Amino acid sequence: MTNGRGRAFLFLAVVAGLTYAFWPADRRAAQKMQRPPLLQLAPVQSVGSGRLSSIRVNLTPSPVTSLPIQIDGAYRIQPVGNPRVLAEAAKLAATSVTVTKTGFQIGRNHYPVTRLEIHPQQSPAIWINGHQYRGTVRIYRRPGSKLMAVNVLPLEEYVASVVDSEMPAAFPPEARKAQAIVARTYAIYQMGQASRDALFEVYADTRSQKYLGFQYRGAGDRLLAGESASSRKIVDETRGMVCTYAGRLFCTYYSAVCGGHTLQGTELFSDAVPAVAAVPCDFCREAKYYRWDVSLTAAEMEKKVNPAVKGRTGSWGRLVALDNIPPAAPGRLLEFDAKYQQGHGTIRGDRLRTALSSHGVRSPHFRIEHQGKYSLHGRGHGHGVGLCQWGARGQAKIGRGVQQILQYYYPGSEIVIVGNSVARN
Ligand SMILES: [Zn+2]
């Protein structure tokens, strides 16, 4: 585990100072989302707390009543943000954390606090739900006798795991470097967006970015790596590098396979800057889901579509057809027209994708044919905004470097180094 307040201070001073300069007062997205950008408001005060040098990752997609835990090696337990030591031990055998009336039960021990932090002597050490994590883990009480677990770890260590969690190790190094830079930029952007009282900045899944931790147990209890020497090297080679547009850090949305054309960022995300543009991309054509086909019976389609159609009432009767509305331009979000016996309504492609995801619909981009059953001919995997991960692979394979790749998917963007004063591991 990296450490050192001086190092963290330098990193934070650079990140905070730079981002302060980059964040425009009239940022449209900030106004729209009404979230105060932390980096602008409190660049220096947060340095001492280490708030910006570490990222806080929510490990529980929704709060749980019981959480499997194990700690390899010595650890101490403290209330969050309090130096008082509640317990110290040489290790913790596999057990679980549960909520009690007045605190938490971990194995045989009871802790009468509402939030606690587990500090291992070595990192990685703490296993949560079959994943071992670097850094510390905070446990919070949530309503309904539930709890939430948050992993706190140095940003660059987090990025090393995201690179391997999001992109296969077999992808070319230039594509993996692009992944590291967009993952880091995304993370710092989210750190800036989090409110002062937020308990975490990102989720460990695709709601933010996939983060598997240091290692985890897969099927059949097989131990799998969540990071590797390769991903740590990629992080080292891109240390502190972020994407900027017009001199400002932006939210680097990305997805697995665009299927031929990326989607204009503003079609799905209100805070997308112009650099998150729609660009043609056939570099992802070797991906499994470059093209895909799914079929549904009329009854299956009706059941899934009905709740998603705007303004639909029972008086409309049965669904009789579902048609593509021709898009205004490539890179625009598709819309569909749902025709009923007595009315019709539109559905956005992303809503229809969510409604049909259990049937294997993998993106908001598909053409529908209807002859008794519905046949969907789709392209891509994921929302299709920003960097195409399989496209980055394709571009790297024809010899393009990380800068070219990033400027392709985020036209007009630049790579800037922040925090290059962070000492190496
Ligand atoms: Zn692509």
mmCIF file of C-alpha atoms in Angstrom, residues 245 250-254 262-266 269 271-278 385-387 409-411:
data_model
loop_
_atom_site.group_PDB
_atom_site.id
_atom_site.type_symbol
_atom_site.label_atom_id
_atom_site.label_comp_id
_atom_site.label_asym_id
_atom_site.label_seq_id
_atom_site.Cartn_x
_atom_site.Cartn_y
_atom_site.Cartn_z
ATOM 1 C CA TYR A 245 -10.955 19.313 -23.268
ATOM 2 C CA PHE A 250 -14.137 15.991 -18.407
ATOM 3 C CA CYS A 251 -16.163 12.839 -17.851
ATOM 4 C CA THR A 252 -14.533 10.238 -20.103
ATOM 5 C CA TYR A 253 -17.480 7.976 -20.820
ATOM 6 C CA TYR A 254 -16.540 4.737 -22.560
ATOM 7 C CA THR A 262 -20.107 5.981 -31.389
ATOM 8 C CA LEU A 263 -23.006 7.918 -29.928
ATOM 9 C CA GLN A 264 -22.894 11.670 -29.290
ATOM 10 C CA GLY A 265 -22.365 11.955 -25.528
ATOM 11 C CA THR A 266 -25.171 14.468 -24.936
ATOM 12 C CA PHE A 269 -25.405 12.195 -20.527
ATOM 13 C CA ASP A 271 -22.640 16.514 -18.559
ATOM 14 C CA ALA A 272 -20.984 15.243 -21.775
ATOM 15 C CA VAL A 273 -18.617 17.827 -23.309
ATOM 16 C CA PRO A 274 -18.313 18.279 -27.115
ATOM 17 C CA ALA A 275 -15.196 16.044 -27.097
ATOM 18 C CA VAL A 276 -17.459 13.105 -26.251
ATOM 19 C CA ALA A 277 -18.423 13.144 -29.912
ATOM 20 C CA ALA A 278 -19.987 10.735 -32.407
ATOM 21 C CA VAL A 385 -20.612 6.741 -25.881
ATOM 22 C CA GLY A 386 -16.935 7.791 -25.915
ATOM 23 C CA LEU A 387 -13.965 5.468 -26.213
ATOM 24 C CA TYR A 409 -12.714 9.033 -29.610
ATOM 25 C CA TYR A 410 -12.546 12.410 -27.848
ATOM 26 C CA PRO A 411 -11.802 14.822 -30.727
#
